[in-house]
Coordinates of C-alpha atoms in Angstrom, one line a residue:
X1 CA 69.4 48.5 103.8
X2 CA 72.0 49.9 101.9
X3 CA 70.8 53.3 102.9
X4 CA 70.9 52.4 106.3
X5 CA 74.5 50.9 106.1
X6 CA 75.6 54.1 104.0
X7 CA 74.4 56.1 106.8
X8 CA 76.5 54.3 109.6
X9 CA 79.4 54.2 107.5
X10 CA 79.7 57.9 106.7
X11 CA 82.3 59.8 108.6
X12 CA 80.9 61.2 112.0
X13 CA 81.3 64.8 112.9
X14 CA 83.2 63.4 116.3
X15 CA 84.5 60.2 117.2
X16 CA 83.4 58.2 120.2
X17 CA 86.8 59.3 122.1
X18 CA 86.3 63.2 120.9
X19 CA 82.7 63.2 121.9
X20 CA 83.6 61.9 125.6
X21 CA 86.5 64.4 125.8
X22 CA 84.8 67.8 124.7
X23 CA 81.6 66.4 126.8
X24 CA 84.1 65.9 130.1
X25 CA 85.4 69.5 129.3
X26 CA 82.1 70.8 129.8
X27 CA 81.3 69.0 132.7
X28 CA 84.5 70.1 134.3
X29 CA 83.7 73.9 133.1
X30 CA 80.2 73.4 134.9
X31 CA 82.3 72.2 138.0
X32 CA 84.7 75.1 137.8
X33 CA 82.0 77.7 137.2
X34 CA 80.3 76.8 140.6
X35 CA 83.6 76.6 142.4
X36 CA 84.3 80.1 141.2
X37 CA 80.8 81.2 142.1
X38 CA 81.5 79.9 145.4
X39 CA 84.5 81.4 146.0
X40 CA 83.1 85.2 144.9
X41 CA 85.0 84.9 141.9
X42 CA 82.3 85.5 139.5
X43 CA 79.8 88.5 139.2
X44 CA 76.0 88.1 140.2
X45 CA 75.1 87.7 136.7
X46 CA 77.4 85.0 136.1
X47 CA 76.9 83.4 139.4
X48 CA 73.2 83.0 139.0
X49 CA 73.8 81.2 135.5
X50 CA 76.5 78.9 137.0
X51 CA 73.4 77.9 139.0
X52 CA 74.8 79.3 142.5
X53 CA 73.2 78.4 145.5
X54 CA 75.8 79.1 148.0
X55 CA 75.3 80.7 151.2
X56 CA 75.0 84.6 151.6
X57 CA 77.9 84.2 153.9
X58 CA 80.3 82.7 151.0
X59 CA 83.5 84.7 150.1
X60 CA 83.4 88.1 147.9
X61 CA 85.6 89.9 146.0
X62 CA 85.8 93.5 147.3
X63 CA 86.1 96.7 144.9
X64 CA 90.3 96.5 145.0
X65 CA 92.6 94.5 146.8
X66 CA 92.4 95.2 150.4
X67 CA 95.4 94.9 152.7
X68 CA 92.8 93.6 155.7
X69 CA 90.7 90.9 155.8
X70 CA 89.3 90.7 159.2
X71 CA 88.2 93.3 162.0
X72 CA 88.6 93.1 165.6
X73 CA 86.8 96.1 167.5
X74 CA 87.4 96.5 171.2
X75 CA 84.8 98.7 172.3
X76 CA 85.4 100.7 175.8
X77 CA 81.8 101.2 176.3
X78 CA 80.5 104.2 178.3
X79 CA 83.5 106.4 176.9
X80 CA 87.2 106.1 178.1
X81 CA 89.0 109.5 179.0
X82 CA 91.3 110.5 176.4
X83 CA 93.3 112.6 178.5
X84 CA 93.7 109.9 181.2
X85 CA 94.9 107.0 178.4
X86 CA 96.3 108.3 175.2
X87 CA 96.5 112.0 175.0
X88 CA 98.4 113.6 177.5
X89 CA 97.5 117.1 178.3
X90 CA 100.3 118.5 181.1
X91 CA 98.5 122.2 180.7
X92 CA 95.6 120.7 182.8
X93 CA 97.8 120.8 186.0
X94 CA 98.7 124.2 185.4
X95 CA 94.9 125.2 185.9
X96 CA 94.3 122.4 188.4
X97 CA 91.1 123.2 190.4
X98 CA 90.5 126.4 188.2
X99 CA 88.5 127.3 185.4
X100 CA 89.8 127.0 181.9
X101 CA 91.3 130.3 180.0
X102 CA 88.9 129.0 177.4
X103 CA 85.1 128.7 177.9
X104 CA 83.8 124.9 178.5
X105 CA 82.6 123.6 175.8
X106 CA 78.6 122.3 176.0
X107 CA 78.3 118.7 177.2
X108 CA 75.7 116.4 178.8
X109 CA 75.8 118.0 182.2
X110 CA 77.5 121.0 183.9
X111 CA 81.0 121.2 184.1
X112 CA 83.6 123.0 186.4
X113 CA 87.2 123.6 186.8
X114 CA 90.1 121.6 185.2
X115 CA 90.8 118.0 186.7
X116 CA 94.3 117.0 185.9
X117 CA 95.0 113.7 185.1
X118 CA 96.0 111.4 188.0
X119 CA 98.0 108.9 185.7
X120 CA 101.6 109.5 184.8
X121 CA 102.2 109.4 181.1
X122 CA 105.3 107.7 179.6
X123 CA 107.3 107.8 175.8
X124 CA 107.6 104.1 174.3
X125 CA 108.9 102.4 171.2
X126 CA 111.0 103.9 168.6
X127 CA 108.1 106.6 167.7
X128 CA 108.3 108.0 171.6
X129 CA 104.6 108.0 171.5
X130 CA 103.2 108.7 175.1
X131 CA 101.0 106.3 176.6
X132 CA 99.3 106.4 180.2
X133 CA 100.4 104.0 183.0
X134 CA 96.8 102.7 182.9
X135 CA 97.8 101.0 179.3
X136 CA 101.6 100.5 179.9
X137 CA 101.3 97.2 178.6
X138 CA 100.6 98.7 175.3
X139 CA 104.2 100.4 175.3
X140 CA 105.8 97.6 173.3
X141 CA 102.8 97.5 170.9
X142 CA 103.1 101.7 170.1
X143 CA 105.0 101.1 166.9
X144 CA 102.3 99.0 165.4
X145 CA 99.6 101.5 166.7
X146 CA 97.9 104.8 165.1
X147 CA 96.7 106.8 167.9
X148 CA 93.7 109.2 166.1
X149 CA 93.5 112.0 168.9
X150 CA 91.1 114.0 166.8
X151 CA 87.9 111.9 166.7
X152 CA 84.6 113.9 167.2
X153 CA 81.1 112.7 166.9
X154 CA 77.7 114.6 166.8
X155 CA 76.4 114.2 170.3
X156 CA 77.1 113.9 173.8
X157 CA 74.7 111.1 174.7
X158 CA 75.4 107.4 174.8
X159 CA 72.3 106.2 172.6
X160 CA 73.3 107.8 169.4
X161 CA 76.7 107.9 169.9
X162 CA 76.7 104.3 170.0
X163 CA 74.6 104.3 166.9
X164 CA 76.9 106.5 165.1
X165 CA 80.2 104.5 165.9
X166 CA 78.4 101.2 165.2
X167 CA 76.1 101.9 162.3
X168 CA 76.9 105.3 161.1
X169 CA 73.6 107.1 162.0
X170 CA 72.4 108.9 165.2
X171 CA 68.6 107.9 165.4
X172 CA 67.6 105.7 162.3
X173 CA 68.0 101.8 162.1
X174 CA 70.7 101.2 159.9
X175 CA 73.2 98.2 159.5
X176 CA 76.4 97.8 161.5
X177 CA 79.5 98.5 160.2
X178 CA 80.1 94.4 160.8
X179 CA 77.0 93.5 158.9
X180 CA 78.1 96.0 156.1
X181 CA 81.5 94.0 156.5
X182 CA 80.3 90.6 156.0
X183 CA 77.8 91.8 153.4
X184 CA 80.5 93.1 151.2
X185 CA 83.4 90.3 152.0
X186 CA 81.2 87.0 153.1
X187 CA 83.4 84.9 155.3
X188 CA 86.2 82.5 155.1
X189 CA 84.7 79.8 157.2
X190 CA 81.0 78.7 156.4
X191 CA 81.0 76.5 160.1
X192 CA 80.9 79.8 162.0
X193 CA 79.3 83.1 162.2
X194 CA 81.0 85.8 160.1
X195 CA 80.4 88.5 162.6
X196 CA 80.5 87.4 166.1
X197 CA 79.9 90.0 169.4
X198 CA 81.1 89.0 172.4
X199 CA 79.8 90.9 175.6
X200 CA 80.0 89.7 179.1
X201 CA 77.3 90.1 181.2
X202 CA 74.5 91.1 178.9
X203 CA 73.9 93.8 176.9
X204 CA 75.2 97.5 176.2
X205 CA 73.1 100.5 175.9
X206 CA 70.9 100.1 172.9
X207 CA 71.3 96.4 172.9
X208 CA 71.4 94.3 169.9
X209 CA 71.0 97.3 167.8
X210 CA 74.6 97.9 167.9
X211 CA 75.4 94.9 165.9
X212 CA 72.1 94.8 163.7
X213 CA 71.6 94.2 160.2
X214 CA 68.6 96.4 159.7
X215 CA 67.4 96.2 155.9
X216 CA 70.5 94.0 154.9
X217 CA 69.6 90.1 154.8
X218 CA 69.4 88.7 158.6
X219 CA 72.5 86.3 158.0
X220 CA 74.6 89.6 158.2
X221 CA 73.8 90.3 161.6
X222 CA 76.2 89.8 164.5
X223 CA 75.8 86.5 166.8
X224 CA 76.0 87.9 170.4
X225 CA 77.9 85.6 173.0
X226 CA 77.8 86.3 176.5
X227 CA 81.9 85.5 177.3
X228 CA 81.0 85.8 181.2
X229 CA 80.4 81.6 180.5
X230 CA 83.3 79.2 180.0
X231 CA 80.9 76.3 179.5
X232 CA 80.3 76.1 175.7
X233 CA 76.6 74.6 176.3
X234 CA 76.2 77.9 178.1
X235 CA 78.1 80.3 175.7
X236 CA 76.1 79.3 172.7
X237 CA 72.8 77.6 173.9
X238 CA 71.6 74.4 171.9
X239 CA 75.2 73.8 170.5
X240 CA 74.8 70.0 171.1
X241 CA 72.1 68.1 170.0
X242 CA 72.1 65.0 172.8
X243 CA 69.3 63.0 170.7
X244 CA 70.2 63.0 167.2
X245 CA 73.7 62.4 165.7
X246 CA 74.9 64.8 162.3
X247 CA 73.7 62.5 159.6
X248 CA 70.2 62.2 161.2
X249 CA 70.0 66.1 162.0
X250 CA 71.2 66.5 158.0
X251 CA 68.4 64.4 157.0
X252 CA 65.9 66.3 159.1
X253 CA 67.1 69.8 158.1
X254 CA 66.9 68.9 154.2
X255 CA 63.3 68.1 154.6
X256 CA 62.8 71.0 156.6
X257 CA 64.6 73.3 154.0
X258 CA 62.9 71.9 151.3
X259 CA 59.4 72.5 152.8
X260 CA 60.7 76.3 153.8
X261 CA 61.8 76.6 149.9
X262 CA 58.5 75.5 148.9
X263 CA 56.6 77.8 151.3
X264 CA 59.3 80.9 150.0
X265 CA 58.7 80.4 146.3
X266 CA 55.3 82.0 146.8
X267 CA 56.8 84.6 149.0
X268 CA 60.0 85.9 147.1
X269 CA 59.8 89.1 148.8
X270 CA 60.0 88.3 152.4
X271 CA 63.9 88.3 152.7
X272 CA 63.2 87.2 156.5
X273 CA 62.4 84.0 155.3
X274 CA 65.8 83.3 153.8
X275 CA 67.5 84.8 156.6
X276 CA 65.7 82.0 158.7
X277 CA 66.8 79.2 156.4
X278 CA 70.4 80.4 156.5
X279 CA 70.4 80.5 160.2
X280 CA 69.2 76.8 160.4
X281 CA 72.2 75.9 158.5
X282 CA 74.4 77.6 160.0
X283 CA 73.4 76.5 163.6
X284 CA 74.0 72.9 162.2
X285 CA 77.2 73.8 160.5
X286 CA 78.7 75.2 164.1
X287 CA 78.1 72.1 165.6
X288 CA 81.6 71.2 163.4
X289 CA 83.7 73.8 165.0
X290 CA 82.2 76.2 167.7
X291 CA 83.1 73.6 170.6
X292 CA 86.7 74.0 169.3
X293 CA 86.9 77.6 168.6
X294 CA 85.9 78.8 171.9
X295 CA 87.8 76.1 173.9
X296 CA 90.8 77.9 175.1
X297 CA 91.8 75.0 177.2
X298 CA 93.4 74.0 173.9
X299 CA 96.4 77.1 174.4
X300 CA 99.5 76.2 176.0
X301 CA 100.2 77.5 179.0
X302 CA 102.5 80.5 178.1
X303 CA 99.7 82.0 176.0
X304 CA 97.5 82.0 179.2
X305 CA 100.4 84.0 180.8
X306 CA 100.7 86.2 178.1
X307 CA 96.9 87.2 178.2
X308 CA 96.2 86.8 181.9
X309 CA 93.4 85.8 183.8
X310 CA 89.8 86.8 183.6
X311 CA 86.7 87.4 180.9
X312 CA 88.8 89.7 178.9
X313 CA 91.6 87.4 178.5
X314 CA 89.3 84.9 177.0
X315 CA 87.5 87.4 174.8
X316 CA 90.8 88.4 173.7
X317 CA 92.0 84.9 173.1
X318 CA 89.0 83.7 171.3
X319 CA 89.0 86.8 169.2
X320 CA 92.3 85.8 167.9
X321 CA 90.9 82.1 167.6
X322 CA 88.0 83.2 165.6
X323 CA 90.1 85.4 163.3
X324 CA 92.3 82.4 162.8
X325 CA 89.5 80.3 161.6
X326 CA 88.6 82.7 159.1
X327 CA 85.8 84.9 161.3
X328 CA 85.4 88.5 159.3
X329 CA 84.5 90.7 162.0
X330 CA 84.7 90.2 165.8
X331 CA 83.7 92.8 168.4
X332 CA 84.6 92.8 171.8
X333 CA 82.7 94.5 174.6
X334 CA 84.2 95.7 178.0
X335 CA 80.6 94.4 179.3
X336 CA 76.8 95.3 179.8
X337 CA 75.8 98.7 180.1
X338 CA 78.5 101.3 179.8
X339 CA 81.4 100.3 182.2
X340 CA 83.3 103.4 181.2
X341 CA 80.9 105.8 181.9
X342 CA 82.8 107.4 185.4
X343 CA 81.1 110.5 186.1
X344 CA 82.5 109.8 189.7
X345 CA 85.7 108.5 190.9
X346 CA 87.5 108.9 187.5
X347 CA 90.7 107.6 189.2
X348 CA 89.2 104.7 190.8
X349 CA 86.9 103.4 188.0
X350 CA 89.6 104.0 185.1
X351 CA 92.3 102.0 187.0
X352 CA 90.0 99.3 188.0
X353 CA 88.7 98.8 184.1
X354 CA 92.1 99.1 182.6
X355 CA 93.7 96.5 185.0
X356 CA 91.0 94.0 183.3
X357 CA 91.9 94.8 179.9
X358 CA 95.2 96.3 179.0
X359 CA 97.1 93.2 179.2
X360 CA 95.0 91.2 177.5
X361 CA 94.8 93.5 174.4
X362 CA 98.0 94.0 174.3
X363 CA 98.8 90.6 174.4
X364 CA 95.9 90.3 171.5
X365 CA 98.3 92.7 169.4
X366 CA 101.3 90.7 170.2
X367 CA 100.1 86.8 169.4
X368 CA 98.6 88.3 166.2
X369 CA 101.7 89.9 165.1
X370 CA 103.8 86.6 166.2
X371 CA 101.2 84.4 164.1
X372 CA 101.6 86.6 161.2
X373 CA 98.0 87.7 161.5
X374 CA 98.2 91.3 162.4
X375 CA 99.3 92.0 158.9
X376 CA 95.7 91.1 157.5
X377 CA 93.8 92.3 160.7
X378 CA 92.7 95.8 161.6
X379 CA 92.3 95.6 165.8
X380 CA 90.1 99.0 166.4
X381 CA 90.1 100.4 170.2
X382 CA 88.1 103.2 171.6
X383 CA 84.3 104.2 173.0
X384 CA 81.3 106.2 171.6
X385 CA 82.9 109.4 172.7
X386 CA 85.4 110.8 175.1
X387 CA 85.3 112.7 178.3
X388 CA 85.8 116.1 179.9
X389 CA 89.0 117.5 180.8
X390 CA 87.0 119.6 183.5
X391 CA 85.2 117.9 186.6
X392 CA 81.4 117.1 186.2
X393 CA 79.5 119.5 188.9
X394 CA 77.3 117.5 191.1
X395 CA 73.6 117.0 189.7
X396 CA 71.1 115.6 192.1
X397 CA 70.0 112.2 190.4
X398 CA 72.8 112.3 188.0
X399 CA 76.1 111.3 190.0
X400 CA 77.4 110.5 193.7
X401 CA 77.5 114.5 194.4
X402 CA 81.4 114.1 194.2
X403 CA 84.0 116.5 192.2
X404 CA 86.2 113.9 190.8
X405 CA 84.7 112.6 187.4
X406 CA 84.2 113.3 184.1
X407 CA 81.2 114.3 181.7
X408 CA 80.7 113.0 178.2
X409 CA 82.9 114.8 175.5
X410 CA 81.9 114.4 171.9
X411 CA 84.1 117.0 170.7
X412 CA 87.5 115.4 171.2
X413 CA 88.2 112.1 171.9
X414 CA 90.8 109.0 170.9
X415 CA 90.5 105.8 169.2
X416 CA 93.6 103.4 167.8
X417 CA 94.0 101.5 165.1
X418 CA 96.7 98.7 164.5
X419 CA 97.4 96.0 161.7
X420 CA 95.9 95.6 158.3
X421 CA 97.4 98.0 156.6
X422 CA 97.3 100.8 159.1
X423 CA 100.3 103.4 159.4
X424 CA 101.4 102.5 162.9
X425 CA 104.1 104.2 165.3
X426 CA 102.1 107.7 165.0
X427 CA 99.8 110.1 166.7
X428 CA 97.4 111.6 164.0
X429 CA 95.5 114.7 164.7
X430 CA 95.5 116.7 167.8
X431 CA 93.1 118.3 170.6
X432 CA 93.4 121.7 171.9
X433 CA 95.7 122.0 174.7
X434 CA 93.4 121.1 177.4
X435 CA 92.0 117.7 175.2
X436 CA 88.3 119.5 175.4
X437 CA 88.0 119.6 171.0
X438 CA 89.8 118.3 168.0
X439 CA 91.4 121.2 166.4
X440 CA 94.1 119.6 164.0
X441 CA 93.4 117.2 161.3
X442 CA 90.1 116.4 162.5
X443 CA 88.4 112.9 162.1
X444 CA 84.4 111.8 162.1
X445 CA 83.3 108.6 163.0
X446 CA 82.3 108.6 159.2
X447 CA 85.7 109.3 158.1
X448 CA 87.2 106.4 160.2
X449 CA 84.4 104.0 158.9
X450 CA 85.8 105.0 155.3
X451 CA 89.2 104.5 156.0
X452 CA 88.5 101.2 157.5
X453 CA 86.5 100.0 154.7
X454 CA 89.4 101.1 152.5
X455 CA 91.6 98.9 154.2
X456 CA 89.5 96.0 153.8
X457 CA 89.4 96.7 149.9
X458 CA 85.9 99.0 149.6
X459 CA 85.2 102.4 148.3
X460 CA 82.9 103.5 151.0
X461 CA 80.7 105.5 148.5
X462 CA 80.1 102.3 146.3
X463 CA 79.4 99.9 149.2
X464 CA 75.7 100.2 148.8
X465 CA 72.5 98.5 149.4
X466 CA 68.9 99.4 147.5
X467 CA 66.6 99.7 150.0
X468 CA 63.2 101.9 150.1
X469 CA 64.4 103.5 146.5
X470 CA 67.7 104.6 147.7
X471 CA 71.1 103.3 147.9
X472 CA 72.6 103.4 151.4
X473 CA 75.7 102.8 152.7
X474 CA 77.6 102.9 156.1
X475 CA 79.0 106.5 155.6
X476 CA 75.6 107.9 154.5
X477 CA 76.3 111.1 152.4
X478 CA 79.5 111.7 154.4
X479 CA 83.3 110.5 155.0
X480 CA 86.7 111.0 153.9
X481 CA 89.3 108.4 153.9
X482 CA 92.2 109.6 156.3
X483 CA 95.1 108.5 154.0
X484 CA 97.6 109.2 156.4
X485 CA 96.6 106.4 158.5
X486 CA 97.2 103.9 155.7
X487 CA 100.9 102.5 155.4

């Protein structure tokens, strides 16, 4: 008994208060580790040791501090004509109806004489950059825009050029740029997709391949929204559960997830299972915010007047609302198929298309800027290639037999960038005097992709994913950062 009393009377290593303090601190450290992991502030090993189980879309750290956090990619699918929009070529008028003194470059179809632009160009802003009357509304924004007039790509065909612009490869199935960005950065809002694609009326050529995740986990694939609809339940199918309240859905989903995890435990190599599990979780969470973000009726009247009317006004307004709520990558397509593919009636077709989107695009830039969002949002606009400065000759089965359109042109075209650390108020590079081919400071699509990734905080050579025994990247084995485009 004496020995027992002596044991309890000896000085302990910790007093009871010290023990509670130290245990409390330890529990706090675990909580802090979990919080840091969920915000992407721990590396993979540290996150795993902290018991991290957060969504693959949780925010992550980039290689270095990026100037931009979001991307809005406006896609003029079909190929807008650079000599009718952002690259004035007065020399074409001198040879109107005549063959150019230089030989026509090879494109998809037969071409003939010079076809001057029917549109007038005017200088705007302190930079004095020239813009066509088609996009005169952008005149107030030119000092924030960098026009890359020396773009080029590999081939003059829609399908491979779309794949190159979006996925960095002409033919092979590769992850899209939006998928790479969300893989690298995650997203800031776990209740919305990290990568949203809006295309009214259906799909572009090559359809969902333009925003696929390929061998990246399926969580990084773009979520397609058909913006011809205005009703939220048509925009996003099954967004509302009319039979079960959220708490009941949560219990049901928890049971389903438990069964799925048990099934997955024996099939760890099947990444599609994890993607399916995450898609269920996202669908549940989207009920909380999707109805709000796509409801542009909440916008005041002066905002509606600034953007104008129509589907593209809605798209641009929604794009701003998405990045405002933390969505990482938003892509806006002009419409199904290839609307800018004007092999005939270039004047009529381009005027109609520009009338649909010029005001909303300019309003988007102004709106982002007035809200302080443009400084960390890259806005990129262009198509998969440009168009020839010479007329396309009539070809049976290819056009309407008229000589007033332009063929595809991969040799030289324009893409413009604004915001997110882009050095605005400049025209970078140049095509020849007729606008046929890039000749000064040439920029390949891979170079453009490498530059956008740098603005987001990534070394494009280090943003890789191991697949089939090789480290893949968006720019394949090519690409250089165009430093002159960065402020």
